[in-house]
PDB file of C-alpha atoms in Angstrom:
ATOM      1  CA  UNK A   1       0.000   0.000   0.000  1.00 49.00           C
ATOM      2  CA  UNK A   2       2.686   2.038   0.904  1.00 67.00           C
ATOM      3  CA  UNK A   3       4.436   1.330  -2.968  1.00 65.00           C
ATOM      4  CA  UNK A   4       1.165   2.613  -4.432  1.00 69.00           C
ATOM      5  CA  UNK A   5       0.779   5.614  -2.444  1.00 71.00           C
ATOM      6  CA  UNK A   6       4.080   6.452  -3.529  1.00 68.00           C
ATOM      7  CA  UNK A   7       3.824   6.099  -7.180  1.00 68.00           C
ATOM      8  CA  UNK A   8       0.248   8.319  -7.280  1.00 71.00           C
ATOM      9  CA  UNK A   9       1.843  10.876  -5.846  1.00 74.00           C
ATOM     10  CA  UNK A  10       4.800  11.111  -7.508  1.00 75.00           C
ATOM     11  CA  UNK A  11       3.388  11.080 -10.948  1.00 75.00           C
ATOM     12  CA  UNK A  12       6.853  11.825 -12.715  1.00 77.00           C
ATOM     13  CA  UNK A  13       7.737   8.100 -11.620  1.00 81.00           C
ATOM     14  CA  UNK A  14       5.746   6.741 -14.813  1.00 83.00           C
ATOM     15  CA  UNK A  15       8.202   8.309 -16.977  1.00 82.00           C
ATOM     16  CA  UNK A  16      11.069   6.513 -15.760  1.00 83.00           C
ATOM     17  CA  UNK A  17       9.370   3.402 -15.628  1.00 87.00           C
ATOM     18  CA  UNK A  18       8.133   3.388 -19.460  1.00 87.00           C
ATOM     19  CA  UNK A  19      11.648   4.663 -20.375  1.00 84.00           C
ATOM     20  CA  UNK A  20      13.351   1.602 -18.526  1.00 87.00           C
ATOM     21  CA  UNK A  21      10.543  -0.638 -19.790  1.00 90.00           C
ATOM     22  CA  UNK A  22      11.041   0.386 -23.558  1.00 87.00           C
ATOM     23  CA  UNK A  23      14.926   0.293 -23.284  1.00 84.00           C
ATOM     24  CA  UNK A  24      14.664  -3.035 -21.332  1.00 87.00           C
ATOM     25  CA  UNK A  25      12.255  -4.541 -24.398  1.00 88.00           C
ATOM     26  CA  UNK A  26      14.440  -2.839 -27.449  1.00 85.00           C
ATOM     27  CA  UNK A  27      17.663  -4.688 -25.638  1.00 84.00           C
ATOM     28  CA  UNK A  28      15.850  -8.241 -25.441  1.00 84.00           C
ATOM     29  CA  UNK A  29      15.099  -7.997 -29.183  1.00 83.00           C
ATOM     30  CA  UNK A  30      18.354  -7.210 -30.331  1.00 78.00           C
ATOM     31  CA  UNK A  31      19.840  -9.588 -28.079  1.00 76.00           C
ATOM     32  CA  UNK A  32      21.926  -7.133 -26.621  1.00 71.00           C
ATOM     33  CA  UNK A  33      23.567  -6.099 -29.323  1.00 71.00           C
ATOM     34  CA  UNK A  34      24.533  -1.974 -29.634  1.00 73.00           C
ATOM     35  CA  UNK A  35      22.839  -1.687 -25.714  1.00 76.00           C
ATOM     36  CA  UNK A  36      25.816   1.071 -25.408  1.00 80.00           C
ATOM     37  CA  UNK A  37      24.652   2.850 -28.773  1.00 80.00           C
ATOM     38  CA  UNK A  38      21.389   2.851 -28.055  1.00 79.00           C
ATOM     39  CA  UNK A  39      22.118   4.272 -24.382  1.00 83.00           C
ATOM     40  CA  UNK A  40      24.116   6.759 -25.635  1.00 83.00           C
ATOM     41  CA  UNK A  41      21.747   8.052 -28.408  1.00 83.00           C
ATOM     42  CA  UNK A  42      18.928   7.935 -26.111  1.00 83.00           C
ATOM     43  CA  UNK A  43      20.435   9.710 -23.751  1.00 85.00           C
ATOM     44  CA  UNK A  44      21.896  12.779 -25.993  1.00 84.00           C
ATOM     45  CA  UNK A  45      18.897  13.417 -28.211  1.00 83.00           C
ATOM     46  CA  UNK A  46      16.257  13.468 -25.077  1.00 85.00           C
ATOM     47  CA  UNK A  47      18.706  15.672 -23.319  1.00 85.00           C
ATOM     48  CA  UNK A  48      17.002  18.729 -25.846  1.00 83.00           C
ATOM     49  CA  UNK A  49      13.476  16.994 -24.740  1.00 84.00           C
ATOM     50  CA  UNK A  50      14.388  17.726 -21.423  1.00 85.00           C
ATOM     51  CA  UNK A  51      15.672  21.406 -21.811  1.00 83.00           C
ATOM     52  CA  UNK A  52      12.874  22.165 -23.984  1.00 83.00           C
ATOM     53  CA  UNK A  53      10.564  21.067 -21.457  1.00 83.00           C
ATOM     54  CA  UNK A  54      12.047  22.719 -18.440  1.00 82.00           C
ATOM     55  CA  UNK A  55      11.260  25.716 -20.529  1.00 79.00           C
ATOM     56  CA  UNK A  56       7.686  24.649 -21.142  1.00 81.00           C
ATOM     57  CA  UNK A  57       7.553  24.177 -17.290  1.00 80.00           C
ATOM     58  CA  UNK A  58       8.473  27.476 -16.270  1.00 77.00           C
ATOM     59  CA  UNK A  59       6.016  28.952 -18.845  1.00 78.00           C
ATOM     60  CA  UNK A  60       2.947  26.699 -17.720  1.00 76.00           C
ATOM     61  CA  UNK A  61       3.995  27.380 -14.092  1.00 74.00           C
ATOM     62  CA  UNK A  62       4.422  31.371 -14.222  1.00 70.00           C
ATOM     63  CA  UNK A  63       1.602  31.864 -16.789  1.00 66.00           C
ATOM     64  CA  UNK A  64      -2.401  31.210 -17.756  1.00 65.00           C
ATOM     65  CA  UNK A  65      -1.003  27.818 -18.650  1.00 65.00           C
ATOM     66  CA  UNK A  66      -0.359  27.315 -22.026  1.00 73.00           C
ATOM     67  CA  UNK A  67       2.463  26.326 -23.505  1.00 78.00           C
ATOM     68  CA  UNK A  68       4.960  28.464 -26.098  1.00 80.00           C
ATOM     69  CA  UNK A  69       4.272  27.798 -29.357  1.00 84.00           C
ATOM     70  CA  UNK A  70       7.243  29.638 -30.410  1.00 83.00           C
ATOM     71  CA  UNK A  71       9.475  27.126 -30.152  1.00 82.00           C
ATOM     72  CA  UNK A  72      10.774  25.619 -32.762  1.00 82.00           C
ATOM     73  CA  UNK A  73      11.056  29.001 -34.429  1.00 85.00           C
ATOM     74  CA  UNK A  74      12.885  30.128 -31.872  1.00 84.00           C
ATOM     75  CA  UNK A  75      15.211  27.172 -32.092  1.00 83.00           C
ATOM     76  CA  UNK A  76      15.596  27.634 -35.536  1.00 83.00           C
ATOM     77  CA  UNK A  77      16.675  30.966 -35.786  1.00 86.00           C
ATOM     78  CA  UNK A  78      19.170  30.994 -32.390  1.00 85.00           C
ATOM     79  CA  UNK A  79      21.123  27.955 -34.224  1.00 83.00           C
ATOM     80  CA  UNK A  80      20.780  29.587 -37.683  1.00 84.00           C
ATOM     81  CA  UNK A  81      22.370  32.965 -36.233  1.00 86.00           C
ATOM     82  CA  UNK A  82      24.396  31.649 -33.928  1.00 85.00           C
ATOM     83  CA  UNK A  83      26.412  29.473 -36.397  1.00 84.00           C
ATOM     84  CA  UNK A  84      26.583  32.177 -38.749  1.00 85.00           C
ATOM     85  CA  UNK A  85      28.068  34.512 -36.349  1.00 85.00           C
ATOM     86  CA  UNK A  86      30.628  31.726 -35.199  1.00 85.00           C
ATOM     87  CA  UNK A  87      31.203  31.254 -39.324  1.00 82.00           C
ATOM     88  CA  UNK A  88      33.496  27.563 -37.631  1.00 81.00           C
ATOM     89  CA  UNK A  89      35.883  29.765 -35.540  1.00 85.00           C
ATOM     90  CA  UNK A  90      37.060  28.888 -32.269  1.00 84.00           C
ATOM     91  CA  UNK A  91      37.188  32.053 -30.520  1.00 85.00           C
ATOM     92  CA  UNK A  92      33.544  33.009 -31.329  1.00 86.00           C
ATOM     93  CA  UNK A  93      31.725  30.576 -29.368  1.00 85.00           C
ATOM     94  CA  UNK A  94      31.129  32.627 -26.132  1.00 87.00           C
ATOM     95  CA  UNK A  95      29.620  35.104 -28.707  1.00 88.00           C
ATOM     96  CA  UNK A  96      27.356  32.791 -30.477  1.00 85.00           C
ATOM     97  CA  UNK A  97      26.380  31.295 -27.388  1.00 86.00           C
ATOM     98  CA  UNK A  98      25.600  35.238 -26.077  1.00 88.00           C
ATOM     99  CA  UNK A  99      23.599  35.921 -29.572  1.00 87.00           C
ATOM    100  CA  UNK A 100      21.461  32.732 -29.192  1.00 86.00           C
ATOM    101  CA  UNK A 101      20.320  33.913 -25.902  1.00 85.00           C
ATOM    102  CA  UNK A 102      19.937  37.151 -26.532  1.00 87.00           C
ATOM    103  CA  UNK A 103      17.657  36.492 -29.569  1.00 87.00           C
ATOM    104  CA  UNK A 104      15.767  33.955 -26.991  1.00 83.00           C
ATOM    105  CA  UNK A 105      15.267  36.885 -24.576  1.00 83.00           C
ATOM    106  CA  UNK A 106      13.943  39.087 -27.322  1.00 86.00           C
ATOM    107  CA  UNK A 107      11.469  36.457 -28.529  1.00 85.00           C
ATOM    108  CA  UNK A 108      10.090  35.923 -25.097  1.00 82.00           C
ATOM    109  CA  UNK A 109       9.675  40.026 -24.691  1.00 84.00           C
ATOM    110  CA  UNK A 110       7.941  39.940 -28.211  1.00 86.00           C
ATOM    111  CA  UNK A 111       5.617  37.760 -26.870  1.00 83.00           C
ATOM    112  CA  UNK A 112       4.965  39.141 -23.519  1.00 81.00           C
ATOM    113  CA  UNK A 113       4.209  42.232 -25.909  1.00 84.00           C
ATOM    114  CA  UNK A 114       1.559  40.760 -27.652  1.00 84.00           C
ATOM    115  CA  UNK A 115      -0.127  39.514 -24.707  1.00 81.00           C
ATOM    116  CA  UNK A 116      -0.110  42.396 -23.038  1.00 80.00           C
ATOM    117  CA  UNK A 117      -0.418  45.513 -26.007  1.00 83.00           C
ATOM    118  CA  UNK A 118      -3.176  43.665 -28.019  1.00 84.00           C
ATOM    119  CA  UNK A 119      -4.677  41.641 -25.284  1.00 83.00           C
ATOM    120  CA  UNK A 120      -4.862  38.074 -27.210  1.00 82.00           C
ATOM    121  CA  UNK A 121      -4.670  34.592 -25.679  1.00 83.00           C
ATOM    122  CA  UNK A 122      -0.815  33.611 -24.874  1.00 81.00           C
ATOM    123  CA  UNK A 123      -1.033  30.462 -27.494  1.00 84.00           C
ATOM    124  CA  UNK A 124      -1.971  32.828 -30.082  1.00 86.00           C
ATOM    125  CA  UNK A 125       0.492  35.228 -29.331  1.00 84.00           C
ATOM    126  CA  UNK A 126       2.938  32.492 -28.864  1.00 85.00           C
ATOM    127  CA  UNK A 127       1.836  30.962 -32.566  1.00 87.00           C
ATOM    128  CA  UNK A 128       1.604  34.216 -34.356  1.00 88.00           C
ATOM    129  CA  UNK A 129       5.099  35.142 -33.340  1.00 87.00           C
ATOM    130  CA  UNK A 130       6.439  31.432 -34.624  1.00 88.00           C
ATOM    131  CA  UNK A 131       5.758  32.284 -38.222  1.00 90.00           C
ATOM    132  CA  UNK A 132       7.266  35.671 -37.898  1.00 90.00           C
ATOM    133  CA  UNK A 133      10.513  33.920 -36.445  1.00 88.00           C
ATOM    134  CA  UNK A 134      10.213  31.192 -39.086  1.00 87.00           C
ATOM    135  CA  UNK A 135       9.952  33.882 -42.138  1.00 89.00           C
ATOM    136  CA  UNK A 136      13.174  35.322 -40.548  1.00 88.00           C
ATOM    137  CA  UNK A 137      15.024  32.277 -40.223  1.00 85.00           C
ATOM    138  CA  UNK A 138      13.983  31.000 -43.650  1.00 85.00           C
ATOM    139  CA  UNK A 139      14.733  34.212 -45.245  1.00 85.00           C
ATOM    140  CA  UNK A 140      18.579  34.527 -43.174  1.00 82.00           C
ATOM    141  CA  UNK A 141      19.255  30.431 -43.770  1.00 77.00           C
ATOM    142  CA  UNK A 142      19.192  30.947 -47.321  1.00 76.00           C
ATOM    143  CA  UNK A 143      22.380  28.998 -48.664  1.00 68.00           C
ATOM    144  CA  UNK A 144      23.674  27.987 -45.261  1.00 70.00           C
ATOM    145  CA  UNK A 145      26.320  25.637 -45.661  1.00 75.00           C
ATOM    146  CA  UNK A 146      28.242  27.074 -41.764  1.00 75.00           C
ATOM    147  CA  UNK A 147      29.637  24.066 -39.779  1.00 80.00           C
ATOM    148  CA  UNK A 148      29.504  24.780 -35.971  1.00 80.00           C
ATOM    149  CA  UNK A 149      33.622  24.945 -34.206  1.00 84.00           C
ATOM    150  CA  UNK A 150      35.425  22.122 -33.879  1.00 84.00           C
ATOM    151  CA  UNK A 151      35.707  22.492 -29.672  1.00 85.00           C
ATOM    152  CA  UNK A 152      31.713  22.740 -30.164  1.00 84.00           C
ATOM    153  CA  UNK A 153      31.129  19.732 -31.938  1.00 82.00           C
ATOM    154  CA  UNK A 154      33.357  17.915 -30.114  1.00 84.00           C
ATOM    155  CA  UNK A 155      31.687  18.778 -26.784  1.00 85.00           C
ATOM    156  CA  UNK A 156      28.398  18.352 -27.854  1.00 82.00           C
ATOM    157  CA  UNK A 157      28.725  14.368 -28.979  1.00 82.00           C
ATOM    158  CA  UNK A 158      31.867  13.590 -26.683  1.00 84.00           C
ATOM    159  CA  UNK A 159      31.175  11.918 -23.143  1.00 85.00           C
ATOM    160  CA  UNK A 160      32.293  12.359 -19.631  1.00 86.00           C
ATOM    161  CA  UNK A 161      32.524   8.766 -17.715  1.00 85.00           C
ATOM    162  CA  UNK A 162      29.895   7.448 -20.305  1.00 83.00           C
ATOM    163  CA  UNK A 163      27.369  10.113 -20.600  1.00 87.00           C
ATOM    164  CA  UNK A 164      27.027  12.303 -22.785  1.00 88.00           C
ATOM    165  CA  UNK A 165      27.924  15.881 -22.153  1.00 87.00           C
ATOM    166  CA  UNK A 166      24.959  17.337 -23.509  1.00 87.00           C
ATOM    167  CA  UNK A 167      22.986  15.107 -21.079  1.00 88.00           C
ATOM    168  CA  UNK A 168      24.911  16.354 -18.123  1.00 90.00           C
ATOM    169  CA  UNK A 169      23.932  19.984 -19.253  1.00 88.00           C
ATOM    170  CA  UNK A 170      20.247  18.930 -18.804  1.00 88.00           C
ATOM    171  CA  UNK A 171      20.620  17.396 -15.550  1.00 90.00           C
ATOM    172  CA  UNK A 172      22.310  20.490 -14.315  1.00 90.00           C
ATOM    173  CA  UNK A 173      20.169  22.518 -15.976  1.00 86.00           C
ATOM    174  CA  UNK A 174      16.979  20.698 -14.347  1.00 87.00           C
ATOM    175  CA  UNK A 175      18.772  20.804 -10.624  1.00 88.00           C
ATOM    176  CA  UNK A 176      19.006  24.595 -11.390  1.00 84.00           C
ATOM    177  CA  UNK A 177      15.162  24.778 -12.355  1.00 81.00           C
ATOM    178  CA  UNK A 178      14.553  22.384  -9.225  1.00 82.00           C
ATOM    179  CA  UNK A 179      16.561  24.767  -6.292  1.00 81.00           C
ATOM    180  CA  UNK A 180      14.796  27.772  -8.480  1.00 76.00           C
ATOM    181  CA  UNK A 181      11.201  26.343  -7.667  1.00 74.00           C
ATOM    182  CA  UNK A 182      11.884  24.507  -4.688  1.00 73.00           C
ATOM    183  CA  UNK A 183      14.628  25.998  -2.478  1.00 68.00           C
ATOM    184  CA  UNK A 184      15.407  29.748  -3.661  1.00 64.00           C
ATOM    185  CA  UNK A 185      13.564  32.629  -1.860  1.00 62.00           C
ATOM    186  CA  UNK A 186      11.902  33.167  -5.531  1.00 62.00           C
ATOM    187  CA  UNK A 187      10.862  29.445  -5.445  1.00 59.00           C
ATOM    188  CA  UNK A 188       7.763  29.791  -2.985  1.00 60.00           C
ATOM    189  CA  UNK A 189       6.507  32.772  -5.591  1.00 61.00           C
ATOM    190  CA  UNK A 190       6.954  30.888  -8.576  1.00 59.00           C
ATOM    191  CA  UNK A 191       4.798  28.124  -7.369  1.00 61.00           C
ATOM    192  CA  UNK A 192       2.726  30.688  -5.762  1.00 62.00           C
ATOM    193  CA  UNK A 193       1.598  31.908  -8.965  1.00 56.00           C
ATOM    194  CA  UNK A 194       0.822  28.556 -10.502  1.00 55.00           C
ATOM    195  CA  UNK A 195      -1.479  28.116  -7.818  1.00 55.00           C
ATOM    196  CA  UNK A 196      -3.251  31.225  -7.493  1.00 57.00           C
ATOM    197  CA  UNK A 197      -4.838  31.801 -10.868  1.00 49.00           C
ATOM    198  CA  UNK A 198      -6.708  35.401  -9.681  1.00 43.00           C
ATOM    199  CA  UNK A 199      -3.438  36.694  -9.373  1.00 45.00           C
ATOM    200  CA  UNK A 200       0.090  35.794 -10.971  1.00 44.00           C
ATOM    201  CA  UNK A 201       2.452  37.815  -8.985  1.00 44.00           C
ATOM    202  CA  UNK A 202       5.126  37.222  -6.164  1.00 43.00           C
ATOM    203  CA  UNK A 203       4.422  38.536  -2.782  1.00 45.00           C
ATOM    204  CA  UNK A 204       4.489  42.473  -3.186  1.00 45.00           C
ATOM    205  CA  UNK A 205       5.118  42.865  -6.829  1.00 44.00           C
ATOM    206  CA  UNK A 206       2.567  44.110  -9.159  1.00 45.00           C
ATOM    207  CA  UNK A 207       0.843  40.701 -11.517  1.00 46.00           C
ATOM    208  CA  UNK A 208       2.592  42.536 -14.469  1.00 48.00           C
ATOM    209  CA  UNK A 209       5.616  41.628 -13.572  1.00 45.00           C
ATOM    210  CA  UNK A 210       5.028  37.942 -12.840  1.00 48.00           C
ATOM    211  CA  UNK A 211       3.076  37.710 -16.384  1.00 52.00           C
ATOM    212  CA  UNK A 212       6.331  38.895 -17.960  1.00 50.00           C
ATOM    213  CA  UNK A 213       8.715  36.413 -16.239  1.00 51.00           C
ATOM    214  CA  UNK A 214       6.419  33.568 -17.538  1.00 51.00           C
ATOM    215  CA  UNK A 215       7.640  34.178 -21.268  1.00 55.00           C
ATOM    216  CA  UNK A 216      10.792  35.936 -20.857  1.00 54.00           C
ATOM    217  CA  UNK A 217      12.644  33.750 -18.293  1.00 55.00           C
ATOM    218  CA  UNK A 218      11.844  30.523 -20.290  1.00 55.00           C
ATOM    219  CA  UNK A 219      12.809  31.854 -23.725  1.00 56.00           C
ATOM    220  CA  UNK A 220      16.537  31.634 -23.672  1.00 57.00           C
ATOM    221  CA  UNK A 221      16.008  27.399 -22.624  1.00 54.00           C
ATOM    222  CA  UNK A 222      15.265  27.093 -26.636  1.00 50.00           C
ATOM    223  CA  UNK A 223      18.123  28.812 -27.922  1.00 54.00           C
ATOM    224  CA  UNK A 224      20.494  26.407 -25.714  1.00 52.00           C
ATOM    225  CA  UNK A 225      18.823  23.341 -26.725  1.00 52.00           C
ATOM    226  CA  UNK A 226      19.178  24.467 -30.527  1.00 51.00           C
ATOM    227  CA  UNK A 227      22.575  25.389 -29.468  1.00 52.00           C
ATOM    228  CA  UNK A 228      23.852  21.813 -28.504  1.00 51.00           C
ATOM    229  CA  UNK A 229      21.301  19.864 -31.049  1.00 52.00           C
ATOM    230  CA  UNK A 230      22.640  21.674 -34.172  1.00 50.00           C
ATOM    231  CA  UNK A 231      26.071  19.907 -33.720  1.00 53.00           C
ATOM    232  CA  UNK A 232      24.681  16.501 -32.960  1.00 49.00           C
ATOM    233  CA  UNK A 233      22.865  16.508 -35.976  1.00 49.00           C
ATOM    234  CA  UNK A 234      25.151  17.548 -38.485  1.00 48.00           C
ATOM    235  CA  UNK A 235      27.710  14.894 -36.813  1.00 48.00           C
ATOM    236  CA  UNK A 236      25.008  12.153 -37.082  1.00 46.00           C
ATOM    237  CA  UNK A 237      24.777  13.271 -40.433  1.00 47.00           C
ATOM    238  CA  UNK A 238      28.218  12.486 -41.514  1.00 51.00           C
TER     239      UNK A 238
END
């Protein structure tokens, strides 16, 4: 009784166990064979599940919630700027990094913009601001043929003691997210808001300015996803 009270209210358990139960089922029909492979690519490609979603999180737990339908624009045009700014050198990583969450920022105040100046739902702010970022990123990926820096690549598909980096970037990402809602002064507001619908704010600060976090702090998560998937993809590629 005890084991079932546990698992209904923990509800995140499930995940794990369907992960473990698919990986666990793919093994025994390939005999085993490529377990390693398959661990690996598992782990590095749901590593940009996982930042996306802690994104997703913050925006469902600061705002109305609905989710940011912005994102894979947003994505799109981060990596697409990003790597053109870096044009393969080594010493202008730092700087693409700072452009693709910069650009992440100004999406997220674009949106909060819409919400708030012409008084629409966030999802259809959120949407209508994808295709505006898509016709952007179409229109400046035109002939792209940039490959990301060496170092970058490199980091992005190498491993530390068997997992991958960009895995170890989500975990710390999520532990970051987790003190942020859970032990941080800021934490007890954040959830605050999530539960009190009639008004969004933190204790003395006007709803305004809890509305605003909800798109703005979550925004620059999809620029570092795109940042780390972009060379994973181009090296599975080769």
């Amino acid at each position: 009784m005890n084991g079932l009270a546990l698992l209904t209210s923990r509800p995140w358990i499930w995940s794990f166990i369907a992960t473990v139960a698919v990986w666990i089922i793919t093994i025994l029909f390939t005999g085993g064979a490529g377990a390693h492979g398959l661990s690996h690519a598992a782990f590095t490609f749901a590593s940009f599940s996982v930042i996306v979603g802690l994104g997703q999180m913050f925006v469902i737990t600061l705002g109305p919630g609905n989710i940011d339908l912005s994102v894979p624009a947003n994505m799109t045009l981060a990596a697409t700027l990003a790597l053109k700014l870096m044009d393969s050198q080594e010493g202008m990583i730092l700087a693409g990094l700072a452009v693709a969450l910069l650009i992440g920022l100004a999406v997220g105040i674009c949106n909060y913009a819409l919400i708030k100046l012409l008084r629409i739902p966030p999802i259809i702010a959120t949407l209508s601001m994808s295709f505006l970022i898509q016709s952007t990123a179409i229109w400046s990926n035109r002939g792209l043929r940039v490959k990301p820096p060496e170092s970058l690549a490199q980091f992005t598909t190498a491993s530390t003691f068997g997992i991958p980096n960009v895995a170890i970037v989500a975990l710390i990402l999520s532990v970051i997210g987790w003190v942020l809602l859970k032990r941080a002064s800021t934490g007890a507001g954040f959830l605050q808001s999530a539960r009190t619908r009639s008004r969004r704010a933190w204790p003395g600060s006007p709803p305004s300015m809890a509305r605003a976090s909800s798109p703005i702090c979550s925004a620059p998560f999809w620029p570092r996803s795109a940042a780390s998937c972009l060379p994973v993809s181009r090296a599975a590629r080769r």
